[in-house]
Amino acid sequence: MFTKKTTRKSKSRVKPETKVKVDEPKIKKTVGIVGAIAMMTIWPNISVQEATCSCCGVMASAGLLDRIQALRDGCGFPIPFTSIYRCPDYNKKIGGSKLSLHLLSATREDNENHGAVDCGIDKSHSKNRWTILNVARQLGMNNFEVCDGHLHIGWAPHSHAMQNRLYWGVSK
């Protein structure tokens, strides 16, 4: 845990001091400033904001984040990650499938390396899309969806209904 000391000016020229406590997340690498948790990088190219459910704040598993980082490293160019882990409530709210691989990575230990990532790469970057697809296949990706505004890359367990699926769709 670390503490940030802030000073505020008041009309009476008295400087009240406030201590703000922020829990330090378990991270591989910290980048950013104190208090900017959402902008901190927990893997070299994955921020806390990208790795957590925007509804409940639960973070994707380390195994899945390792795979996603390996995808980024293998591609050699920046990839905006728009969705990694989703809790069931958030998945339902946005109209996600009940079988969504985004639900997996934080639910059970045997799903440590399973889950999905949506990449904000639109159809105008077709060369990048093929590079992402090829690198993802080398990393064991077995679920892929090509949409007009994003790519969905998934690692499904062998018993999962979404294993070995390729979809074409429209971003929501």
Short mmCIF file of N, CA and C in Angstrom, two decimals:
data_model
loop_
_atom_site.label_atom_id
_atom_site.label_comp_id
_atom_site.label_asym_id
_atom_site.label_seq_id
_atom_site.Cartn_x
_atom_site.Cartn_y
_atom_site.Cartn_z
N MET A 1 0.84 -1.17 0.00
CA MET A 1 0.00 0.00 0.00
C MET A 1 0.89 1.24 0.00
N PHE A 2 0.49 2.26 -0.75
CA PHE A 2 1.26 3.48 -0.76
C PHE A 2 0.32 4.64 -0.51
N THR A 3 0.88 5.77 -0.11
CA THR A 3 0.08 6.93 0.27
C THR A 3 0.48 8.13 -0.57
N LYS A 4 -0.52 8.87 -1.00
CA LYS A 4 -0.27 10.10 -1.75
C LYS A 4 -0.68 11.26 -0.86
N LYS A 5 0.16 12.23 -0.73
CA LYS A 5 -0.11 13.40 0.09
C LYS A 5 -0.56 14.53 -0.83
N THR A 6 -1.75 15.08 -0.57
CA THR A 6 -2.24 16.17 -1.41
C THR A 6 -2.38 17.44 -0.58
N THR A 7 -2.19 18.56 -1.20
CA THR A 7 -2.34 19.85 -0.54
C THR A 7 -3.29 20.69 -1.38
N ARG A 8 -4.27 21.28 -0.71
CA ARG A 8 -5.24 22.12 -1.41
C ARG A 8 -5.20 23.53 -0.83
N LYS A 9 -5.35 24.53 -1.70
CA LYS A 9 -5.38 25.92 -1.24
C LYS A 9 -6.81 26.28 -0.87
N SER A 10 -6.96 27.00 0.21
CA SER A 10 -8.28 27.48 0.60
C SER A 10 -8.24 29.01 0.64
N LYS A 11 -9.40 29.63 0.79
CA LYS A 11 -9.47 31.09 0.81
C LYS A 11 -8.73 31.68 2.01
N SER A 12 -8.66 30.95 3.10
CA SER A 12 -7.99 31.46 4.30
C SER A 12 -6.48 31.23 4.26
N ARG A 13 -5.98 30.76 3.14
CA ARG A 13 -4.56 30.48 2.93
C ARG A 13 -4.03 29.41 3.87
N VAL A 14 -4.92 28.65 4.47
CA VAL A 14 -4.51 27.51 5.28
C VAL A 14 -4.45 26.31 4.34
N LYS A 15 -3.40 25.51 4.45
CA LYS A 15 -3.24 24.37 3.55
C LYS A 15 -3.60 23.08 4.27
N PRO A 16 -4.86 22.66 4.17
CA PRO A 16 -5.22 21.38 4.80
C PRO A 16 -4.57 20.23 4.04
N GLU A 17 -4.11 19.24 4.76
CA GLU A 17 -3.48 18.08 4.14
C GLU A 17 -4.39 16.87 4.28
N THR A 18 -4.47 16.11 3.22
CA THR A 18 -5.30 14.91 3.20
C THR A 18 -4.45 13.76 2.72
N LYS A 19 -4.55 12.64 3.41
CA LYS A 19 -3.85 11.44 2.96
C LYS A 19 -4.85 10.55 2.24
N VAL A 20 -4.48 10.14 1.05
CA VAL A 20 -5.33 9.27 0.25
C VAL A 20 -4.66 7.92 0.17
N LYS A 21 -5.35 6.88 0.62
CA LYS A 21 -4.78 5.53 0.56
C LYS A 21 -5.28 4.83 -0.69
N VAL A 22 -4.36 4.23 -1.40
CA VAL A 22 -4.69 3.50 -2.62
C VAL A 22 -4.07 2.12 -2.50
N ASP A 23 -4.88 1.07 -2.68
CA ASP A 23 -4.34 -0.28 -2.65
C ASP A 23 -3.47 -0.48 -3.87
N GLU A 24 -2.29 -0.99 -3.66
CA GLU A 24 -1.38 -1.25 -4.77
C GLU A 24 -1.72 -2.62 -5.35
N PRO A 25 -2.10 -2.71 -6.64
CA PRO A 25 -2.43 -4.00 -7.23
C PRO A 25 -1.19 -4.86 -7.39
N LYS A 26 -1.40 -6.17 -7.45
CA LYS A 26 -0.30 -7.08 -7.74
C LYS A 26 -0.02 -6.95 -9.22
N ILE A 27 1.14 -6.45 -9.55
CA ILE A 27 1.44 -6.13 -10.94
C ILE A 27 2.81 -6.63 -11.34
N LYS A 28 2.99 -6.82 -12.63
CA LYS A 28 4.29 -7.19 -13.16
C LYS A 28 5.13 -5.96 -13.42
N LYS A 29 4.51 -4.89 -13.85
CA LYS A 29 5.24 -3.67 -14.17
C LYS A 29 4.30 -2.49 -13.92
N THR A 30 4.78 -1.46 -13.28
CA THR A 30 3.96 -0.29 -13.00
C THR A 30 4.40 0.87 -13.86
N VAL A 31 3.45 1.47 -14.55
CA VAL A 31 3.72 2.66 -15.35
C VAL A 31 2.60 3.64 -15.04
N GLY A 32 2.92 4.89 -14.93
CA GLY A 32 1.88 5.87 -14.67
C GLY A 32 2.17 6.63 -13.40
N ILE A 33 1.19 7.39 -12.90
CA ILE A 33 1.37 8.18 -11.69
C ILE A 33 0.48 7.63 -10.59
N VAL A 34 0.85 7.92 -9.36
CA VAL A 34 0.07 7.49 -8.21
C VAL A 34 -1.34 8.04 -8.35
N GLY A 35 -2.32 7.20 -8.11
CA GLY A 35 -3.71 7.63 -8.20
C GLY A 35 -4.33 7.41 -9.56
N ALA A 36 -3.55 7.07 -10.55
CA ALA A 36 -4.09 6.83 -11.90
C ALA A 36 -4.13 5.33 -12.14
N ILE A 37 -4.79 4.62 -11.26
CA ILE A 37 -4.82 3.16 -11.31
C ILE A 37 -5.31 2.65 -12.66
N ALA A 38 -6.34 3.26 -13.21
CA ALA A 38 -6.90 2.77 -14.47
C ALA A 38 -5.92 2.87 -15.62
N MET A 39 -4.96 3.77 -15.52
CA MET A 39 -3.99 3.93 -16.59
C MET A 39 -2.71 3.14 -16.36
N MET A 40 -2.61 2.48 -15.21
CA MET A 40 -1.41 1.71 -14.91
C MET A 40 -1.32 0.50 -15.84
N THR A 41 -0.13 0.15 -16.18
CA THR A 41 0.10 -1.01 -17.03
C THR A 41 0.49 -2.18 -16.14
N ILE A 42 -0.24 -3.28 -16.24
CA ILE A 42 0.05 -4.43 -15.39
C ILE A 42 0.89 -5.46 -16.12
N TRP A 43 0.79 -5.50 -17.42
CA TRP A 43 1.69 -6.25 -18.29
C TRP A 43 2.28 -5.17 -19.19
N PRO A 44 3.33 -5.44 -19.90
CA PRO A 44 3.95 -4.35 -20.68
C PRO A 44 3.00 -3.56 -21.58
N ASN A 45 1.95 -4.19 -22.11
CA ASN A 45 1.04 -3.49 -23.02
C ASN A 45 -0.43 -3.65 -22.65
N ILE A 46 -0.73 -3.98 -21.40
CA ILE A 46 -2.13 -4.16 -20.97
C ILE A 46 -2.35 -3.32 -19.72
N SER A 47 -3.33 -2.42 -19.78
CA SER A 47 -3.63 -1.57 -18.62
C SER A 47 -4.63 -2.25 -17.70
N VAL A 48 -4.71 -1.75 -16.48
CA VAL A 48 -5.70 -2.25 -15.52
C VAL A 48 -7.10 -2.09 -16.10
N GLN A 49 -7.36 -0.96 -16.72
CA GLN A 49 -8.67 -0.69 -17.30
C GLN A 49 -9.03 -1.73 -18.37
N GLU A 50 -8.08 -2.12 -19.19
CA GLU A 50 -8.34 -3.12 -20.23
C GLU A 50 -8.55 -4.51 -19.64
N ALA A 51 -7.86 -4.83 -18.55
CA ALA A 51 -7.86 -6.19 -17.99
C ALA A 51 -9.00 -6.48 -17.03
N THR A 52 -9.75 -5.46 -16.63
CA THR A 52 -10.81 -5.67 -15.64
C THR A 52 -12.19 -5.45 -16.25
N CYS A 53 -13.17 -6.09 -15.62
CA CYS A 53 -14.56 -5.90 -16.03
C CYS A 53 -14.98 -4.48 -15.67
N SER A 54 -15.57 -3.77 -16.61
CA SER A 54 -15.95 -2.38 -16.35
C SER A 54 -17.14 -2.27 -15.41
N CYS A 55 -17.80 -3.39 -15.13
CA CYS A 55 -18.94 -3.41 -14.23
C CYS A 55 -18.51 -3.62 -12.77
N CYS A 56 -17.71 -4.65 -12.53
CA CYS A 56 -17.39 -5.05 -11.15
C CYS A 56 -15.92 -4.91 -10.79
N GLY A 57 -15.05 -4.68 -11.76
CA GLY A 57 -13.64 -4.51 -11.48
C GLY A 57 -12.84 -5.78 -11.30
N VAL A 58 -13.44 -6.95 -11.53
CA VAL A 58 -12.71 -8.21 -11.42
C VAL A 58 -11.73 -8.31 -12.59
N MET A 59 -10.51 -8.75 -12.28
CA MET A 59 -9.46 -8.81 -13.29
C MET A 59 -9.39 -10.18 -13.94
N ALA A 60 -9.04 -10.20 -15.21
CA ALA A 60 -8.82 -11.45 -15.95
C ALA A 60 -7.64 -12.19 -15.32
N SER A 61 -7.58 -13.48 -15.56
CA SER A 61 -6.52 -14.31 -14.98
C SER A 61 -5.15 -13.97 -15.57
N ALA A 62 -4.12 -14.26 -14.79
CA ALA A 62 -2.75 -14.01 -15.24
C ALA A 62 -2.43 -14.85 -16.47
N GLY A 63 -2.93 -16.08 -16.52
CA GLY A 63 -2.67 -16.94 -17.67
C GLY A 63 -3.22 -16.37 -18.97
N LEU A 64 -4.44 -15.85 -18.92
CA LEU A 64 -5.03 -15.23 -20.11
C LEU A 64 -4.27 -13.95 -20.48
N LEU A 65 -3.93 -13.15 -19.49
CA LEU A 65 -3.20 -11.91 -19.77
C LEU A 65 -1.82 -12.21 -20.35
N ASP A 66 -1.19 -13.30 -19.92
CA ASP A 66 0.09 -13.71 -20.52
C ASP A 66 -0.09 -14.03 -22.01
N ARG A 67 -1.19 -14.72 -22.34
CA ARG A 67 -1.46 -15.06 -23.75
C ARG A 67 -1.70 -13.79 -24.57
N ILE A 68 -2.47 -12.86 -24.01
CA ILE A 68 -2.77 -11.62 -24.72
C ILE A 68 -1.50 -10.79 -24.91
N GLN A 69 -0.64 -10.75 -23.90
CA GLN A 69 0.63 -10.04 -24.04
C GLN A 69 1.50 -10.70 -25.10
N ALA A 70 1.50 -12.04 -25.14
CA ALA A 70 2.27 -12.76 -26.17
C ALA A 70 1.73 -12.44 -27.56
N LEU A 71 0.41 -12.27 -27.68
CA LEU A 71 -0.20 -11.87 -28.95
C LEU A 71 0.33 -10.50 -29.37
N ARG A 72 0.32 -9.56 -28.45
CA ARG A 72 0.82 -8.21 -28.74
C ARG A 72 2.30 -8.24 -29.12
N ASP A 73 3.09 -9.01 -28.36
CA ASP A 73 4.52 -9.10 -28.65
C ASP A 73 4.76 -9.72 -30.03
N GLY A 74 4.00 -10.77 -30.36
CA GLY A 74 4.16 -11.46 -31.64
C GLY A 74 3.77 -10.61 -32.83
N CYS A 75 2.79 -9.74 -32.64
CA CYS A 75 2.35 -8.87 -33.74
C CYS A 75 3.34 -7.74 -33.99
N GLY A 76 3.93 -7.22 -32.95
CA GLY A 76 4.92 -6.16 -33.11
C GLY A 76 4.35 -4.78 -33.36
N PHE A 77 3.06 -4.60 -33.16
CA PHE A 77 2.45 -3.28 -33.29
C PHE A 77 1.38 -3.13 -32.21
N PRO A 78 1.02 -1.89 -31.86
CA PRO A 78 0.02 -1.67 -30.80
C PRO A 78 -1.34 -2.25 -31.18
N ILE A 79 -2.00 -2.86 -30.20
CA ILE A 79 -3.35 -3.39 -30.39
C ILE A 79 -4.21 -2.83 -29.27
N PRO A 80 -5.28 -2.09 -29.59
CA PRO A 80 -6.17 -1.61 -28.54
C PRO A 80 -7.09 -2.75 -28.08
N PHE A 81 -7.02 -3.11 -26.81
CA PHE A 81 -7.86 -4.17 -26.26
C PHE A 81 -9.11 -3.52 -25.67
N THR A 82 -10.29 -3.87 -26.21
CA THR A 82 -11.52 -3.21 -25.79
C THR A 82 -12.34 -4.03 -24.80
N SER A 83 -12.12 -5.34 -24.73
CA SER A 83 -12.84 -6.18 -23.77
C SER A 83 -12.04 -7.45 -23.53
N ILE A 84 -11.80 -7.76 -22.26
CA ILE A 84 -11.11 -9.01 -21.92
C ILE A 84 -12.05 -9.82 -21.03
N TYR A 85 -12.05 -9.56 -19.73
CA TYR A 85 -12.97 -10.29 -18.84
C TYR A 85 -14.27 -9.52 -18.67
N ARG A 86 -15.39 -10.26 -18.63
CA ARG A 86 -16.70 -9.68 -18.32
C ARG A 86 -17.37 -10.55 -17.27
N CYS A 87 -17.97 -9.92 -16.27
CA CYS A 87 -18.77 -10.68 -15.30
C CYS A 87 -20.10 -11.02 -15.97
N PRO A 88 -20.83 -12.02 -15.46
CA PRO A 88 -22.11 -12.40 -16.07
C PRO A 88 -23.10 -11.24 -16.18
N ASP A 89 -23.17 -10.38 -15.16
CA ASP A 89 -24.11 -9.25 -15.21
C ASP A 89 -23.78 -8.28 -16.35
N TYR A 90 -22.50 -7.94 -16.50
CA TYR A 90 -22.10 -7.01 -17.56
C TYR A 90 -22.28 -7.66 -18.93
N ASN A 91 -21.93 -8.93 -19.04
CA ASN A 91 -22.09 -9.64 -20.31
C ASN A 91 -23.55 -9.62 -20.75
N LYS A 92 -24.46 -9.84 -19.80
CA LYS A 92 -25.89 -9.82 -20.11
C LYS A 92 -26.33 -8.41 -20.50
N LYS A 93 -25.83 -7.40 -19.76
CA LYS A 93 -26.20 -6.01 -20.02
C LYS A 93 -25.85 -5.58 -21.44
N ILE A 94 -24.71 -6.02 -21.95
CA ILE A 94 -24.30 -5.60 -23.30
C ILE A 94 -24.78 -6.56 -24.39
N GLY A 95 -25.54 -7.58 -24.00
CA GLY A 95 -26.09 -8.51 -24.99
C GLY A 95 -25.13 -9.59 -25.43
N GLY A 96 -24.14 -9.91 -24.58
CA GLY A 96 -23.18 -10.96 -24.90
C GLY A 96 -23.80 -12.35 -24.81
N SER A 97 -23.20 -13.29 -25.48
CA SER A 97 -23.67 -14.67 -25.48
C SER A 97 -23.52 -15.30 -24.09
N LYS A 98 -24.44 -16.18 -23.73
CA LYS A 98 -24.33 -16.92 -22.47
C LYS A 98 -23.12 -17.84 -22.49
N LEU A 99 -22.64 -18.18 -23.68
CA LEU A 99 -21.46 -19.04 -23.83
C LEU A 99 -20.18 -18.24 -24.06
N SER A 100 -20.24 -16.93 -23.88
CA SER A 100 -19.11 -16.06 -24.18
C SER A 100 -17.83 -16.50 -23.47
N LEU A 101 -16.75 -16.52 -24.22
CA LEU A 101 -15.45 -16.85 -23.63
C LEU A 101 -14.94 -15.73 -22.73
N HIS A 102 -15.50 -14.53 -22.85
CA HIS A 102 -15.13 -13.42 -21.97
C HIS A 102 -15.49 -13.72 -20.52
N LEU A 103 -16.40 -14.66 -20.29
CA LEU A 103 -16.84 -15.01 -18.94
C LEU A 103 -15.88 -15.95 -18.22
N LEU A 104 -14.99 -16.59 -18.95
CA LEU A 104 -14.22 -17.70 -18.38
C LEU A 104 -13.06 -17.37 -17.47
N SER A 105 -12.24 -16.43 -17.80
CA SER A 105 -10.91 -16.35 -17.19
C SER A 105 -10.88 -16.10 -15.70
N ALA A 106 -11.93 -15.58 -15.10
CA ALA A 106 -11.91 -15.34 -13.66
C ALA A 106 -12.87 -16.26 -12.90
N THR A 107 -13.43 -17.27 -13.56
CA THR A 107 -14.46 -18.07 -12.90
C THR A 107 -13.94 -19.32 -12.21
N ARG A 108 -13.01 -20.04 -12.82
CA ARG A 108 -12.51 -21.28 -12.22
C ARG A 108 -11.02 -21.40 -12.50
N GLU A 109 -10.32 -22.07 -11.60
CA GLU A 109 -8.88 -22.24 -11.78
C GLU A 109 -8.54 -22.99 -13.06
N ASP A 110 -9.37 -23.96 -13.46
CA ASP A 110 -9.06 -24.72 -14.67
C ASP A 110 -9.27 -23.89 -15.94
N ASN A 111 -9.80 -22.69 -15.80
CA ASN A 111 -9.95 -21.77 -16.94
C ASN A 111 -8.85 -20.72 -16.96
N GLU A 112 -7.80 -20.92 -16.19
CA GLU A 112 -6.71 -19.95 -16.05
C GLU A 112 -6.21 -19.41 -17.39
N ASN A 113 -6.06 -20.27 -18.38
CA ASN A 113 -5.52 -19.84 -19.68
C ASN A 113 -6.60 -19.64 -20.73
N HIS A 114 -7.85 -19.72 -20.34
CA HIS A 114 -8.94 -19.60 -21.29
C HIS A 114 -9.65 -18.26 -21.13
N GLY A 115 -10.28 -17.82 -22.20
CA GLY A 115 -10.99 -16.56 -22.19
C GLY A 115 -10.93 -15.93 -23.57
N ALA A 116 -11.15 -14.64 -23.62
CA ALA A 116 -11.19 -13.95 -24.91
C ALA A 116 -10.74 -12.51 -24.76
N VAL A 117 -10.39 -11.94 -25.89
CA VAL A 117 -10.05 -10.53 -25.97
C VAL A 117 -10.65 -9.96 -27.25
N ASP A 118 -11.22 -8.78 -27.14
CA ASP A 118 -11.68 -8.05 -28.32
C ASP A 118 -10.64 -6.98 -28.61
N CYS A 119 -10.25 -6.90 -29.87
CA CYS A 119 -9.25 -5.93 -30.31
C CYS A 119 -9.93 -4.90 -31.19
N GLY A 120 -9.75 -3.64 -30.87
CA GLY A 120 -10.38 -2.56 -31.62
C GLY A 120 -9.67 -2.27 -32.93
N ILE A 121 -9.65 -3.25 -33.82
CA ILE A 121 -9.01 -3.11 -35.13
C ILE A 121 -10.12 -3.18 -36.18
N ASP A 122 -10.36 -2.08 -36.88
CA ASP A 122 -11.45 -2.10 -37.86
C ASP A 122 -10.97 -2.61 -39.22
N LYS A 123 -11.92 -2.75 -40.15
CA LYS A 123 -11.62 -3.36 -41.45
C LYS A 123 -10.65 -2.54 -42.30
N SER A 124 -10.41 -1.29 -41.95
CA SER A 124 -9.45 -0.49 -42.71
C SER A 124 -8.00 -0.93 -42.45
N HIS A 125 -7.80 -1.75 -41.44
CA HIS A 125 -6.47 -2.27 -41.11
C HIS A 125 -6.39 -3.76 -41.44
N SER A 126 -6.71 -4.13 -42.67
CA SER A 126 -6.80 -5.55 -43.04
C SER A 126 -5.47 -6.29 -42.88
N LYS A 127 -4.36 -5.64 -43.18
CA LYS A 127 -3.06 -6.31 -43.02
C LYS A 127 -2.82 -6.64 -41.54
N ASN A 128 -3.13 -5.70 -40.65
CA ASN A 128 -2.99 -5.95 -39.22
C ASN A 128 -3.91 -7.07 -38.75
N ARG A 129 -5.12 -7.13 -39.31
CA ARG A 129 -6.06 -8.20 -38.93
C ARG A 129 -5.48 -9.57 -39.24
N TRP A 130 -4.87 -9.72 -40.42
CA TRP A 130 -4.29 -11.02 -40.79
C TRP A 130 -3.10 -11.36 -39.91
N THR A 131 -2.30 -10.36 -39.58
CA THR A 131 -1.17 -10.60 -38.68
C THR A 131 -1.67 -11.07 -37.32
N ILE A 132 -2.68 -10.40 -36.78
CA ILE A 132 -3.25 -10.79 -35.49
C ILE A 132 -3.79 -12.21 -35.56
N LEU A 133 -4.52 -12.53 -36.62
CA LEU A 133 -5.07 -13.89 -36.78
C LEU A 133 -3.96 -14.93 -36.80
N ASN A 134 -2.93 -14.70 -37.59
CA ASN A 134 -1.84 -15.68 -37.70
C ASN A 134 -1.10 -15.87 -36.38
N VAL A 135 -0.80 -14.79 -35.69
CA VAL A 135 -0.10 -14.89 -34.41
C VAL A 135 -1.01 -15.58 -33.38
N ALA A 136 -2.29 -15.23 -33.36
CA ALA A 136 -3.23 -15.85 -32.42
C ALA A 136 -3.33 -17.36 -32.64
N ARG A 137 -3.35 -17.79 -33.89
CA ARG A 137 -3.39 -19.24 -34.19
C ARG A 137 -2.15 -19.93 -33.64
N GLN A 138 -0.99 -19.30 -33.79
CA GLN A 138 0.24 -19.87 -33.25
C GLN A 138 0.20 -19.98 -31.73
N LEU A 139 -0.59 -19.13 -31.08
CA LEU A 139 -0.72 -19.13 -29.62
C LEU A 139 -1.88 -20.01 -29.14
N GLY A 140 -2.45 -20.81 -30.04
CA GLY A 140 -3.51 -21.74 -29.64
C GLY A 140 -4.92 -21.21 -29.69
N MET A 141 -5.12 -20.05 -30.31
CA MET A 141 -6.47 -19.49 -30.42
C MET A 141 -7.36 -20.47 -31.19
N ASN A 142 -8.56 -20.73 -30.66
CA ASN A 142 -9.47 -21.66 -31.34
C ASN A 142 -10.88 -21.09 -31.46
N ASN A 143 -11.02 -19.77 -31.35
CA ASN A 143 -12.30 -19.11 -31.51
C ASN A 143 -12.00 -17.71 -32.04
N PHE A 144 -12.60 -17.38 -33.19
CA PHE A 144 -12.26 -16.11 -33.84
C PHE A 144 -13.51 -15.51 -34.45
N GLU A 145 -13.70 -14.23 -34.24
CA GLU A 145 -14.82 -13.52 -34.84
C GLU A 145 -14.29 -12.25 -35.50
N VAL A 146 -14.64 -12.08 -36.75
CA VAL A 146 -14.25 -10.90 -37.50
C VAL A 146 -15.47 -10.00 -37.62
N CYS A 147 -15.38 -8.80 -37.07
CA CYS A 147 -16.47 -7.84 -37.16
C CYS A 147 -15.97 -6.57 -37.85
N ASP A 148 -16.88 -5.70 -38.20
CA ASP A 148 -16.48 -4.49 -38.91
C ASP A 148 -15.63 -3.55 -38.05
N GLY A 149 -15.82 -3.55 -36.74
CA GLY A 149 -15.09 -2.64 -35.88
C GLY A 149 -14.14 -3.28 -34.89
N HIS A 150 -14.12 -4.60 -34.84
CA HIS A 150 -13.21 -5.27 -33.91
C HIS A 150 -12.96 -6.71 -34.31
N LEU A 151 -11.96 -7.30 -33.67
CA LEU A 151 -11.68 -8.73 -33.80
C LEU A 151 -11.88 -9.36 -32.44
N HIS A 152 -12.50 -10.52 -32.40
CA HIS A 152 -12.66 -11.29 -31.17
C HIS A 152 -11.74 -12.50 -31.27
N ILE A 153 -10.87 -12.66 -30.29
CA ILE A 153 -9.94 -13.78 -30.26
C ILE A 153 -10.19 -14.55 -28.99
N GLY A 154 -10.43 -15.87 -29.11
CA GLY A 154 -10.73 -16.66 -27.93
C GLY A 154 -9.92 -17.93 -27.81
N TRP A 155 -9.69 -18.30 -26.57
CA TRP A 155 -9.04 -19.57 -26.23
C TRP A 155 -10.04 -20.36 -25.42
N ALA A 156 -10.73 -21.31 -26.07
CA ALA A 156 -11.79 -22.09 -25.42
C ALA A 156 -11.24 -23.43 -24.93
N PRO A 157 -11.74 -23.91 -23.78
CA PRO A 157 -11.36 -25.25 -23.34
C PRO A 157 -11.86 -26.27 -24.36
N HIS A 158 -11.24 -27.43 -24.40
CA HIS A 158 -11.62 -28.45 -25.39
C HIS A 158 -13.07 -28.89 -25.28
N SER A 159 -13.67 -28.80 -24.11
CA SER A 159 -15.06 -29.23 -23.93
C SER A 159 -16.07 -28.11 -24.19
N HIS A 160 -15.62 -26.92 -24.49
CA HIS A 160 -16.51 -25.76 -24.62
C HIS A 160 -17.18 -25.73 -26.00
N ALA A 161 -18.44 -25.30 -26.02
CA ALA A 161 -19.21 -25.24 -27.27
C ALA A 161 -18.63 -24.24 -28.28
N MET A 162 -17.85 -23.28 -27.82
CA MET A 162 -17.30 -22.25 -28.71
C MET A 162 -15.93 -22.63 -29.29
N GLN A 163 -15.46 -23.84 -28.99
CA GLN A 163 -14.16 -24.27 -29.50
C GLN A 163 -14.22 -24.44 -31.01
N ASN A 164 -13.15 -24.06 -31.69
CA ASN A 164 -13.00 -24.19 -33.15
C ASN A 164 -14.12 -23.52 -33.93
N ARG A 165 -14.43 -22.29 -33.56
CA ARG A 165 -15.49 -21.53 -34.24
C ARG A 165 -14.89 -20.29 -34.90
N LEU A 166 -15.37 -20.00 -36.09
CA LEU A 166 -15.01 -18.79 -36.81
C LEU A 166 -16.32 -18.09 -37.18
N TYR A 167 -16.44 -16.83 -36.80
CA TYR A 167 -17.66 -16.07 -37.06
C TYR A 167 -17.33 -14.78 -37.80
N TRP A 168 -18.30 -14.30 -38.56
CA TRP A 168 -18.23 -12.99 -39.20
C TRP A 168 -19.42 -12.22 -38.68
N GLY A 169 -19.22 -10.97 -38.28
CA GLY A 169 -20.34 -10.23 -37.71
C GLY A 169 -20.17 -8.73 -37.80
N VAL A 170 -21.04 -8.06 -37.07
CA VAL A 170 -21.07 -6.61 -37.01
C VAL A 170 -20.86 -6.21 -35.55
N SER A 171 -20.01 -5.23 -35.31
CA SER A 171 -19.78 -4.75 -33.94
C SER A 171 -21.04 -4.12 -33.39
N LYS A 172 -21.26 -4.31 -32.09
CA LYS A 172 -22.46 -3.74 -31.44
C LYS A 172 -22.26 -2.27 -31.18
#
